[in-house]
Each structure stands twice: as C-alpha cells, then as structure tokens.
Amino acid sequence: MKILVPVKRVIDYNVKPRVKADGTGVDLANVKMSMNPFDEIAVEEAIRLKEKGAGTEIVAVSIGPAKAQETLRTALAMGADRAILVETEEEVEPLAVAKILKAIADEEQPGLVILGKQSISDDSNQTGQMLAALMGRPQGTFANTVEVDGDSVVVKREVDGGLQTVKLALPAIVTTDLRLNEPRYASLPNIMKAKQKPLATKTAADYGVDLTPRLKTLKVTEPAVRQAGVKVADVAELVEKIKALGIA
Ligand code: AMP
C-alpha cells in the first residue's frame, strides 16, 4: 500500500511571529522555516506503517515555494521514498491544496493519505476534510492511534470527551493529532542519502488547478497584550475578588 504524506513549509514553531507593520500578514523575511509539526508526525506514522509491513512506498508532497524542497528533503531523510513539489510562489488556500492533492492521489492511487490536522501557519484545519470530500473517501481526523487491519484502517480519534474509535474502508484519509507519535530525527547518513532520492517538480497547471484565492485577508493583528495578574493573600480574599466581579 502506497502512503501519500502532504507536508507544508511553515514558520518554525519556536519562532515568535511578527505581524507586518501594514497589517497585511506575518513577516516571513529572515525567519526560520520548518516542516509543519503535525506533518512530521504524519511522516513518522507512514514510516512506522511501512516498518510494520502495512505500507510499501511513502510519497511526500508539498505545495509551495522552491524552498519547500528543503521540507521535502527532511521528509526523505526521515524515511519517505520520493517527493513531489508543486511549485508556486503564491499563498495557497486549503481548497486549492486539496484539489491538487486529489489530482495527485488520482495519479498515485495511495491506500492512505496522512496529513497533519492543521498547519500552524494559518490554523485552517480544513485540507484533510476537504480532500476526503473531493475524493469521496472516509476520513479519520485527529488521529491518536492508527492501525491497518486488512482492507481497513482503525483510527482512534481525539474528541472532546476522550477517544472515539472508527473503522474506515481503505483507501482513506487520516489527519494526525499531537499524541499519535514522537517523530524521529533524521540521522546524518540519512540526510546525505536523501539528496539522491527522487524529487519531481510540478506546477498547479500540470494538475489543472486554479490557485486564484477565494478568500481575502482583511487585516492581521498581534494578539492583545495580556493584563498582569494580582496576588491574593488567602482564599477569603480570592472569594471576595470573584464576588466583586459578579461571576460567583
Ligand atoms: P490546514 O488545513 O491548512 O490547517 O492544513 C492541514 C494539513 O494539510 C497540513 O498539516 C498538511 O498535511 C496539509 N497541507 C496544507 N497545506 C499544504 C501545502 N501547501 N503543501 C502540503 N501539504 C499541505
């Protein structure tokens, strides 16, 4: 079974994002970029499935600028077999990404597509769900555990009250949650080997997808600065303060 893993190049999760002075977006100039953390978890899960014999080939895909090649090389160094870069310098929205992924899935016929539950750049949490709808395939989102069982996959999903277990007929779409696994680091020999692995470069037009945005960002602002707290001497004072707020 082939496994397709979409990986997005995003601002590194350790970097504190700065909003551009004109409020049009986040300043990405000279900022460290990395693979979206949930996508690292997706690559790791695909590798584990392959190690268990449930997967045969792992194909990593990224839709983004030429520099997204670095993100794909990271996926290859972790253990993906080959990569596809759909190159564009434009911002791409989840629907356009999902359409491109559908076209790639039509070509590649993967048994599983494992995406991150959300990209930390725009926090959309939409691409996996849109892809499942476009492909007419079952989806197991927010996966905490993934087990392939013959021609189906059992996914434990993180939901508000605990875990929900669903069984999906393959081919299926899975999106990863934080506790699914701990991604491995790529070793130096594997980083070197990854340079030789195949990486195909395509364009959105190759897949017949129009990237024209459907959304317009009106304004991006910094979050409000948090107010300083106060220390109370004892429980009685805390109760008094809560009463004064009129919420108790
Ligand atoms: P989102 O819906 O933007 O929060 O993204 C959810 C998931 O879709 C990500 O974790 C990735 O697996 C995938 N994805 C979104 N945008 C891209 C992209 N430009 N290239 C590759 N994968 C993407």
mmCIF file of C-alpha atoms and ligand atoms in Angstrom:
data_model
loop_
_atom_site.group_PDB
_atom_site.id
_atom_site.type_symbol
_atom_site.label_atom_id
_atom_site.label_comp_id
_atom_site.label_asym_id
_atom_site.label_seq_id
_atom_site.Cartn_x
_atom_site.Cartn_y
_atom_site.Cartn_z
ATOM 1 C CA MET A 1 0.000 0.000 0.000
ATOM 2 C CA LYS A 2 1.315 3.385 -1.050
ATOM 3 C CA ILE A 3 1.071 6.208 1.502
ATOM 4 C CA LEU A 4 0.845 9.855 0.455
ATOM 5 C CA VAL A 5 2.008 12.427 3.010
ATOM 6 C CA PRO A 6 1.432 16.140 2.333
ATOM 7 C CA VAL A 7 3.968 18.314 4.175
ATOM 8 C CA LYS A 8 3.820 22.079 4.449
ATOM 9 C CA ARG A 9 6.697 24.506 4.941
ATOM 10 C CA VAL A 10 5.721 26.859 7.758
ATOM 11 C CA ILE A 11 7.305 29.314 10.172
ATOM 12 C CA ASP A 12 9.256 27.285 12.764
ATOM 13 C CA TYR A 13 7.193 26.623 15.894
ATOM 14 C CA ASN A 14 9.931 28.110 18.129
ATOM 15 C CA VAL A 15 9.815 31.468 16.347
ATOM 16 C CA LYS A 16 7.603 34.224 17.724
ATOM 17 C CA PRO A 17 5.754 35.520 14.637
ATOM 18 C CA ARG A 18 5.831 39.252 13.946
ATOM 19 C CA VAL A 19 2.974 40.972 12.142
ATOM 20 C CA LYS A 20 3.975 43.230 9.249
ATOM 21 C CA ALA A 21 3.696 46.942 10.059
ATOM 22 C CA ASP A 22 0.950 47.430 7.428
ATOM 23 C CA GLY A 23 -1.168 44.589 8.920
ATOM 24 C CA THR A 24 -1.247 42.592 5.668
ATOM 25 C CA GLY A 25 0.233 39.412 7.134
ATOM 26 C CA VAL A 26 3.023 37.797 9.119
ATOM 27 C CA ASP A 27 6.568 38.933 8.366
ATOM 28 C CA LEU A 28 8.444 35.949 6.903
ATOM 29 C CA ALA A 29 11.644 37.800 5.950
ATOM 30 C CA ASN A 30 14.720 36.145 7.527
ATOM 31 C CA VAL A 31 12.536 33.857 9.643
ATOM 32 C CA LYS A 32 13.420 30.192 10.257
ATOM 33 C CA MET A 33 11.017 27.891 8.375
ATOM 34 C CA SER A 34 10.468 24.176 9.082
ATOM 35 C CA MET A 35 8.115 21.311 8.360
ATOM 36 C CA ASN A 36 4.691 21.794 9.970
ATOM 37 C CA PRO A 37 4.934 19.802 13.262
ATOM 38 C CA PHE A 38 1.747 17.788 12.594
ATOM 39 C CA ASP A 39 3.203 16.791 9.208
ATOM 40 C CA GLU A 40 6.354 15.473 10.891
ATOM 41 C CA ILE A 41 4.011 13.257 12.902
ATOM 42 C CA ALA A 42 2.333 12.175 9.629
ATOM 43 C CA VAL A 43 5.687 11.264 8.040
ATOM 44 C CA GLU A 44 6.652 9.328 11.186
ATOM 45 C CA GLU A 45 3.370 7.404 11.163
ATOM 46 C CA ALA A 46 3.800 6.499 7.486
ATOM 47 C CA ILE A 47 7.324 5.226 8.225
ATOM 48 C CA ARG A 48 6.066 3.147 11.166
ATOM 49 C CA LEU A 49 3.337 1.625 8.987
ATOM 50 C CA LYS A 50 5.968 0.782 6.378
ATOM 51 C CA GLU A 51 8.230 -0.727 9.042
ATOM 52 C CA LYS A 52 5.287 -2.882 10.200
ATOM 53 C CA GLY A 53 4.777 -4.081 6.616
ATOM 54 C CA ALA A 54 1.472 -2.198 6.150
ATOM 55 C CA GLY A 55 2.999 0.346 3.755
ATOM 56 C CA THR A 56 5.187 -0.167 0.709
ATOM 57 C CA GLU A 57 6.108 3.272 -0.577
ATOM 58 C CA ILE A 58 5.896 6.716 1.028
ATOM 59 C CA VAL A 59 5.431 9.720 -1.253
ATOM 60 C CA ALA A 60 5.823 13.188 0.325
ATOM 61 C CA VAL A 61 4.139 16.150 -1.392
ATOM 62 C CA SER A 62 4.483 19.852 -0.795
ATOM 63 C CA ILE A 63 2.731 22.745 -2.476
ATOM 64 C CA GLY A 64 4.759 25.881 -2.013
ATOM 65 C CA PRO A 65 7.835 27.877 -2.991
ATOM 66 C CA ALA A 66 11.062 26.364 -4.391
ATOM 67 C CA LYS A 67 12.404 26.397 -0.805
ATOM 68 C CA ALA A 68 9.774 23.802 0.146
ATOM 69 C CA GLN A 69 12.290 21.388 -1.415
ATOM 70 C CA GLU A 70 14.108 21.585 1.939
ATOM 71 C CA THR A 71 10.954 20.417 3.707
ATOM 72 C CA LEU A 72 10.639 17.533 1.259
ATOM 73 C CA ARG A 73 14.319 16.623 1.747
ATOM 74 C CA THR A 74 13.618 16.466 5.502
ATOM 75 C CA ALA A 75 10.740 14.037 4.846
ATOM 76 C CA LEU A 76 13.053 11.979 2.596
ATOM 77 C CA ALA A 77 15.776 11.990 5.262
ATOM 78 C CA MET A 78 13.263 10.755 7.846
ATOM 79 C CA GLY A 79 12.326 7.850 5.562
ATOM 80 C CA ALA A 80 9.970 8.871 2.730
ATOM 81 C CA ASP A 81 10.888 7.213 -0.607
ATOM 82 C CA ARG A 82 10.252 10.013 -3.089
ATOM 83 C CA ALA A 83 8.820 13.502 -3.229
ATOM 84 C CA ILE A 84 6.721 15.792 -5.390
ATOM 85 C CA LEU A 85 6.994 19.580 -5.187
ATOM 86 C CA VAL A 86 4.129 21.537 -6.722
ATOM 87 C CA GLU A 87 5.891 24.840 -7.034
ATOM 88 C CA THR A 88 4.157 28.168 -6.563
ATOM 89 C CA GLU A 89 5.234 31.449 -5.020
ATOM 90 C CA GLU A 90 1.570 32.338 -4.287
ATOM 91 C CA GLU A 91 -0.198 31.782 -0.919
ATOM 92 C CA VAL A 92 -2.274 28.639 -1.374
ATOM 93 C CA GLU A 93 -5.603 28.103 0.348
ATOM 94 C CA PRO A 94 -6.787 24.738 1.725
ATOM 95 C CA LEU A 95 -9.291 24.166 -1.115
ATOM 96 C CA ALA A 96 -6.614 24.629 -3.789
ATOM 97 C CA VAL A 97 -4.237 22.347 -1.844
ATOM 98 C CA ALA A 98 -6.966 19.715 -1.507
ATOM 99 C CA LYS A 99 -7.695 19.891 -5.277
ATOM 100 C CA ILE A 100 -4.010 19.386 -6.116
ATOM 101 C CA LEU A 101 -3.742 16.524 -3.623
ATOM 102 C CA LYS A 102 -6.818 14.908 -5.165
ATOM 103 C CA ALA A 103 -5.231 15.081 -8.628
ATOM 104 C CA ILE A 104 -2.016 13.554 -7.255
ATOM 105 C CA ALA A 105 -3.982 10.838 -5.441
ATOM 106 C CA ASP A 106 -5.853 10.054 -8.695
ATOM 107 C CA GLU A 107 -2.455 9.508 -10.339
ATOM 108 C CA GLU A 108 -0.671 7.734 -7.474
ATOM 109 C CA GLN A 109 -3.613 5.725 -6.065
ATOM 110 C CA PRO A 110 -2.403 5.677 -2.431
ATOM 111 C CA GLY A 111 -4.165 3.421 0.096
ATOM 112 C CA LEU A 112 -3.736 6.090 2.754
ATOM 113 C CA VAL A 113 -3.230 9.830 2.723
ATOM 114 C CA ILE A 114 -1.882 11.014 6.086
ATOM 115 C CA LEU A 115 -1.994 14.782 6.636
ATOM 116 C CA GLY A 116 -1.468 16.971 9.674
ATOM 117 C CA LYS A 117 -4.652 18.025 11.454
ATOM 118 C CA GLN A 118 -3.725 21.646 10.844
ATOM 119 C CA SER A 119 -0.890 23.817 9.660
ATOM 120 C CA ILE A 120 0.413 26.086 12.399
ATOM 121 C CA SER A 121 0.796 28.921 9.872
ATOM 122 C CA ASP A 122 -2.889 29.551 9.189
ATOM 123 C CA ASP A 123 -4.556 27.078 11.622
ATOM 124 C CA SER A 124 -7.160 26.233 8.976
ATOM 125 C CA ASN A 125 -7.758 22.577 9.924
ATOM 126 C CA GLN A 126 -9.544 22.108 6.572
ATOM 127 C CA THR A 127 -7.328 20.409 3.991
ATOM 128 C CA GLY A 128 -7.756 16.770 5.081
ATOM 129 C CA GLN A 129 -11.518 17.119 5.405
ATOM 130 C CA MET A 130 -11.802 18.846 2.007
ATOM 131 C CA LEU A 131 -9.629 16.175 0.390
ATOM 132 C CA ALA A 132 -11.819 13.384 1.826
ATOM 133 C CA ALA A 133 -14.911 15.137 0.452
ATOM 134 C CA LEU A 134 -13.369 15.711 -3.004
ATOM 135 C CA MET A 135 -12.187 12.084 -3.193
ATOM 136 C CA GLY A 136 -15.400 10.654 -1.731
ATOM 137 C CA ARG A 137 -13.294 8.663 0.767
ATOM 138 C CA PRO A 138 -13.710 8.083 4.522
ATOM 139 C CA GLN A 139 -11.770 10.272 6.949
ATOM 140 C CA GLY A 140 -10.326 9.707 10.413
ATOM 141 C CA THR A 141 -9.297 13.121 11.708
ATOM 142 C CA PHE A 142 -7.275 13.989 14.876
ATOM 143 C CA ALA A 143 -5.729 10.502 14.983
ATOM 144 C CA ASN A 144 -4.253 9.315 18.263
ATOM 145 C CA THR A 145 -3.692 5.717 17.053
ATOM 146 C CA VAL A 146 -3.683 4.257 13.529
ATOM 147 C CA GLU A 147 -3.813 0.516 12.839
ATOM 148 C CA VAL A 148 -4.169 -1.032 9.404
ATOM 149 C CA ASP A 149 -6.366 -4.107 9.553
ATOM 150 C CA GLY A 150 -6.617 -5.876 6.164
ATOM 151 C CA ASP A 151 -8.529 -3.620 3.803
ATOM 152 C CA SER A 152 -9.474 -1.144 6.508
ATOM 153 C CA VAL A 153 -7.794 1.165 8.973
ATOM 154 C CA VAL A 154 -8.833 1.597 12.602
ATOM 155 C CA VAL A 155 -8.323 5.145 13.880
ATOM 156 C CA LYS A 156 -8.686 6.287 17.483
ATOM 157 C CA ARG A 157 -9.676 9.944 17.284
ATOM 158 C CA GLU A 158 -9.087 12.602 19.915
ATOM 159 C CA VAL A 159 -12.507 14.125 20.622
ATOM 160 C CA ASP A 160 -13.631 16.445 23.430
ATOM 161 C CA GLY A 161 -14.701 13.734 25.865
ATOM 162 C CA GLY A 162 -11.918 11.202 25.198
ATOM 163 C CA LEU A 163 -11.172 8.857 22.303
ATOM 164 C CA GLN A 164 -13.534 7.757 19.552
ATOM 165 C CA THR A 165 -12.658 4.633 17.540
ATOM 166 C CA VAL A 166 -13.654 4.498 13.876
ATOM 167 C CA LYS A 167 -13.002 1.855 11.236
ATOM 168 C CA LEU A 168 -12.510 3.173 7.691
ATOM 169 C CA ALA A 169 -12.504 1.203 4.461
ATOM 170 C CA LEU A 170 -9.279 1.826 2.521
ATOM 171 C CA PRO A 171 -8.411 4.000 0.629
ATOM 172 C CA ALA A 172 -8.878 6.558 3.389
ATOM 173 C CA ILE A 173 -7.724 9.931 4.701
ATOM 174 C CA VAL A 174 -6.191 10.308 8.156
ATOM 175 C CA THR A 175 -5.134 13.512 9.903
ATOM 176 C CA THR A 176 -2.658 13.409 12.787
ATOM 177 C CA ASP A 177 -3.043 14.754 16.307
ATOM 178 C CA LEU A 178 -0.182 15.619 18.638
ATOM 179 C CA ARG A 179 -0.101 12.403 20.671
ATOM 180 C CA LEU A 180 -0.020 9.965 17.713
ATOM 181 C CA ASN A 181 3.755 9.508 17.928
ATOM 182 C CA GLU A 182 7.059 11.271 18.509
ATOM 183 C CA PRO A 183 8.764 11.928 15.172
ATOM 184 C CA ARG A 184 12.316 10.670 14.755
ATOM 185 C CA TYR A 185 15.264 12.907 13.936
ATOM 186 C CA ALA A 186 16.928 12.266 10.604
ATOM 187 C CA SER A 187 20.430 10.847 11.040
ATOM 188 C CA LEU A 188 23.354 12.437 9.182
ATOM 189 C CA PRO A 189 23.814 9.409 6.840
ATOM 190 C CA ASN A 190 20.091 9.536 6.040
ATOM 191 C CA ILE A 191 20.296 13.288 5.348
ATOM 192 C CA MET A 192 23.087 12.543 2.869
ATOM 193 C CA LYS A 193 21.152 9.659 1.287
ATOM 194 C CA ALA A 194 18.039 11.826 0.966
ATOM 195 C CA LYS A 195 19.889 14.055 -1.514
ATOM 196 C CA GLN A 196 19.851 11.168 -4.011
ATOM 197 C CA LYS A 197 16.156 10.306 -3.596
ATOM 198 C CA PRO A 198 13.811 11.342 -6.452
ATOM 199 C CA LEU A 199 12.086 14.722 -6.196
ATOM 200 C CA ALA A 200 9.762 15.708 -9.062
ATOM 201 C CA THR A 201 8.849 19.359 -9.613
ATOM 202 C CA LYS A 202 5.407 20.212 -10.998
ATOM 203 C CA THR A 203 3.075 23.193 -11.262
ATOM 204 C CA ALA A 204 -0.576 23.602 -10.286
ATOM 205 C CA ALA A 205 -1.363 23.882 -14.020
ATOM 206 C CA ASP A 206 0.020 20.341 -14.511
ATOM 207 C CA TYR A 207 -2.899 19.207 -12.342
ATOM 208 C CA GLY A 208 -5.392 21.641 -13.901
ATOM 209 C CA VAL A 209 -5.893 23.536 -10.631
ATOM 210 C CA ASP A 210 -6.542 27.273 -10.499
ATOM 211 C CA LEU A 211 -4.818 28.811 -7.467
ATOM 212 C CA THR A 212 -6.727 32.109 -7.567
ATOM 213 C CA PRO A 213 -7.598 32.898 -3.918
ATOM 214 C CA ARG A 214 -11.235 32.662 -2.832
ATOM 215 C CA LEU A 215 -10.517 34.448 0.442
ATOM 216 C CA LYS A 216 -9.282 37.965 1.093
ATOM 217 C CA THR A 217 -7.300 38.717 4.259
ATOM 218 C CA LEU A 218 -8.647 41.999 5.536
ATOM 219 C CA LYS A 219 -6.249 42.554 8.424
ATOM 220 C CA VAL A 220 -3.733 40.712 10.582
ATOM 221 C CA THR A 221 -3.127 41.982 14.122
ATOM 222 C CA GLU A 222 -0.959 40.994 17.096
ATOM 223 C CA PRO A 223 -2.875 39.323 19.950
ATOM 224 C CA ALA A 224 -3.878 41.731 22.742
ATOM 225 C CA VAL A 225 -1.185 42.063 25.399
ATOM 226 C CA ARG A 226 -2.126 40.044 28.499
ATOM 227 C CA GLN A 227 -3.018 42.079 31.581
ATOM 228 C CA ALA A 228 -0.839 41.489 34.630
ATOM 229 C CA GLY A 229 -2.434 39.333 37.378
ATOM 230 C CA VAL A 230 -2.664 40.116 41.106
ATOM 231 C CA LYS A 231 -1.581 38.013 44.082
ATOM 232 C CA VAL A 232 -4.140 37.381 46.820
ATOM 233 C CA ALA A 233 -3.212 36.753 50.452
ATOM 234 C CA ASP A 234 -5.682 33.939 51.109
ATOM 235 C CA VAL A 235 -8.793 32.109 49.883
ATOM 236 C CA ALA A 236 -11.120 34.598 51.591
ATOM 237 C CA GLU A 237 -9.637 37.464 49.571
ATOM 238 C CA LEU A 238 -9.903 35.377 46.370
ATOM 239 C CA VAL A 239 -13.604 34.736 47.074
ATOM 240 C CA GLU A 240 -14.152 38.461 47.727
ATOM 241 C CA LYS A 241 -12.492 39.342 44.402
ATOM 242 C CA ILE A 242 -14.558 36.778 42.487
ATOM 243 C CA LYS A 243 -17.766 38.088 44.127
ATOM 244 C CA ALA A 244 -16.787 41.623 43.188
ATOM 245 C CA LEU A 245 -16.520 40.515 39.548
ATOM 246 C CA GLY A 246 -20.130 39.329 39.769
ATOM 247 C CA ILE A 247 -19.336 35.842 38.396
ATOM 248 C CA ALA A 248 -19.924 33.864 41.622
HETATM 249 P P1 AMP B 1 -4.610 23.221 7.027
HETATM 250 O O1 AMP B 1 -5.926 22.755 6.526
HETATM 251 O O2 AMP B 1 -4.016 24.362 6.219
HETATM 252 O O3 AMP B 1 -4.619 23.528 8.517
HETATM 253 O O4 AMP B 1 -3.555 22.025 6.812
HETATM 254 C C1 AMP B 1 -3.814 20.693 7.223
HETATM 255 C C2 AMP B 1 -2.793 19.775 6.609
HETATM 256 O O5 AMP B 1 -2.898 19.803 5.170
HETATM 257 C C3 AMP B 1 -1.330 20.097 6.884
HETATM 258 O O6 AMP B 1 -0.914 19.601 8.144
HETATM 259 C C4 AMP B 1 -0.638 19.395 5.717
HETATM 260 O O7 AMP B 1 -0.547 17.994 5.939
HETATM 261 C C5 AMP B 1 -1.636 19.637 4.574
HETATM 262 N N1 AMP B 1 -1.283 20.853 3.817
HETATM 263 C C6 AMP B 1 -1.847 22.088 3.927
HETATM 264 N N2 AMP B 1 -1.267 22.973 3.096
HETATM 265 C C7 AMP B 1 -0.285 22.272 2.437
HETATM 266 C C8 AMP B 1 0.694 22.613 1.443
HETATM 267 N N3 AMP B 1 0.790 23.850 0.935
HETATM 268 N N4 AMP B 1 1.518 21.626 0.998
HETATM 269 C C9 AMP B 1 1.428 20.373 1.500
HETATM 270 N N5 AMP B 1 0.534 20.000 2.435
HETATM 271 C C10 AMP B 1 -0.311 20.925 2.906
#
